[in-house]
Amino acid sequence: MKMTRKAGLSAALFAAGLNSAFAAASAEEAKQLGTTLTPWGAEIAGNGDGSIPAYTGGLTKPPASYDRNRPDWRPDPFADEKPLFRIDAKNYRQHKDRLTPGTIALIERYPETFFLDVFKTHRTAAYPKDWQENSVKNAGRCTLTNDGDGLDTSTGCGGGLLFPIPKTGLEVMWNKLSAYKSTGILVKDTIAEYIKPSGEVVTTAHVASSFFYPLGDPNSTVKNLSFAQRAEYKGPTRTKGNTVVYYDDVEATNRTSYTYLPSTRRVRLSPDTAADTPIAGMGGASTYDDDSLFSGKRDRYEWTLIGKKEIYLPYNNYKFSYPDPAGGCTPEKYTTPKHPKSDCLRWELHRVWHVQATLKEGKRHIYAKRDFFFDEDAWSAGLAENYDHAGNLYRYNVAAAIPMYDALIPGFTEMINIDLISGVYVVKRNMTGIKTMALKPQLLIPESTTRLLLE
């Protein structure tokens, strides 16, 4: 994978031992924002061979097929496009500089079925004006605390991307957390499916979920929390009515979690909804900090910013997230053995920030090393490649950008987690669409948690 000049600078900073230094960008550096860089720090220019175009404002208008009476369902604006070429077991070595180690491992592991259909690159990310303005301001006012696991918001930091000119791996990880997703997101029907190596599909959870992202919301008055979620189980029968609420604070990313079980009519603290605890609702094939590529505290790892690279990413995957009922990528058709049906994923060439996490001495986690590749435009989109303690690639996680063009949200995506050791994989997908919603501040107040769980 080719490293850009900016990436080389980042590597040089780390070679100088600056990985633990948390400081705002200088005034001179901040001048790049809005000139050579977008307000959130992406390179405006295209790449040398034109395969990545210049940024021109993103996708801001729905296609003609969009039904305003059904705003939570978004048809594919690129449905008529055809792949430029295919990368498979026969030719992947010609493209290895733009493939991650995990993507190569999947091609080599499943040469008959896994391939990349590569399409024209569209830089579809678009943001509200106030989020962009706050991102520029954050370049001079955001700093990390508590060894990088906390954020100082006393200077007004927030409401945009926190570190548009990131210098450390930890700053990049906080950027992912502040990616814009509006005030809140509601997914009424999230289905988690566990696909066995034989291809048998087991539905492990049917959940109604509300997600709140106050840290990256320009209009939020909640300053002490970075993330909150409420999940109510609709099925399977044994879990129906179970409800979970959890939230992370800004000061040290401590997670507080409550669960309600109808069988006991009691609300209890649930301290295990973090780190490498397996998620029961995903068949145990995913950990809590696998969510959205990474979620929760960062204190178990050393974080190194490797730099910026050009790689092929699943991107603009409308036909996977909002499938045509008459097409070949409905859930019944894309859940093939070992990995989702390859021609149901759209791949594009994009620039990413590459961060590597290595487990600290004396810390415990099932992943000894983790590589993250975050899209420079959408931030919430990318890949995560997780290794076990023997150095084997363990799990390959995908968050494919699917812009909500009606709401200027660059990507709120389902997750695909592929286990290369067991041969199983899990998919979280929406059944009836994804919609934005007004923030309910009372959800974020611990004293009201019991009432909200019982509502």
Coordinates of N, CA and C in Angstrom, one line a residue, residues 319-320 322-336 340-345:
K319 N -26.8 -1.3 -2.2 CA -27.5 -2.5 -2.6 C -27.4 -3.6 -1.5
F320 N -26.4 -3.4 -0.6 CA -26.3 -4.3 0.5 C -27.2 -3.9 1.7
Y322 N -29.7 -1.4 1.6 CA -31.0 -1.1 1.2 C -31.3 -2.0 -0.1
P323 N -31.4 -3.3 0.0 CA -31.5 -4.1 -1.2 C -32.8 -4.0 -1.9
D324 N -32.7 -4.2 -3.2 CA -33.9 -4.2 -4.1 C -34.5 -5.6 -3.8
P325 N -35.8 -5.7 -3.4 CA -36.4 -6.9 -3.1 C -36.4 -7.9 -4.3
A326 N -36.3 -7.4 -5.5 CA -36.2 -8.2 -6.7 C -34.8 -8.5 -7.1
G327 N -33.8 -8.0 -6.4 CA -32.4 -8.2 -6.8 C -31.8 -9.4 -6.2
G328 N -30.5 -9.5 -6.5 CA -29.8 -10.7 -6.0 C -29.0 -10.5 -4.7
C329 N -29.3 -9.4 -4.0 CA -28.6 -9.1 -2.7 C -29.5 -8.9 -1.5
T330 N -30.6 -9.6 -1.6 CA -31.5 -9.6 -0.4 C -30.8 -10.5 0.7
P331 N -31.1 -10.3 1.9 CA -30.5 -11.1 3.0 C -30.5 -12.6 2.7
E332 N -31.6 -13.1 2.1 CA -31.6 -14.6 1.8 C -30.6 -15.0 0.8
K333 N -30.1 -14.0 0.0 CA -29.2 -14.4 -1.1 C -27.8 -14.0 -0.8
Y334 N -27.5 -13.0 0.0 CA -26.1 -12.7 0.2 C -25.4 -13.4 1.4
T335 N -26.2 -14.2 2.2 CA -25.6 -14.9 3.3 C -25.1 -16.3 2.8
T336 N -24.0 -16.2 2.0 CA -23.4 -17.4 1.5 C -22.4 -17.9 2.5
P340 N -20.1 -12.9 3.1 CA -21.2 -12.5 2.3 C -20.9 -12.6 0.8
K341 N -21.9 -12.8 0.0 CA -21.8 -13.0 -1.4 C -21.0 -11.8 -2.0
S342 N -19.9 -12.1 -2.6 CA -18.9 -11.1 -3.0 C -19.5 -10.0 -4.0
D343 N -20.4 -10.4 -4.9 CA -20.8 -9.4 -5.8 C -22.0 -8.5 -5.2
C344 N -22.2 -8.7 -3.9 CA -23.2 -7.8 -3.2 C -22.4 -6.6 -2.5
L345 N -21.1 -6.6 -2.6 CA -20.3 -5.5 -2.0 C -19.7 -4.7 -3.1

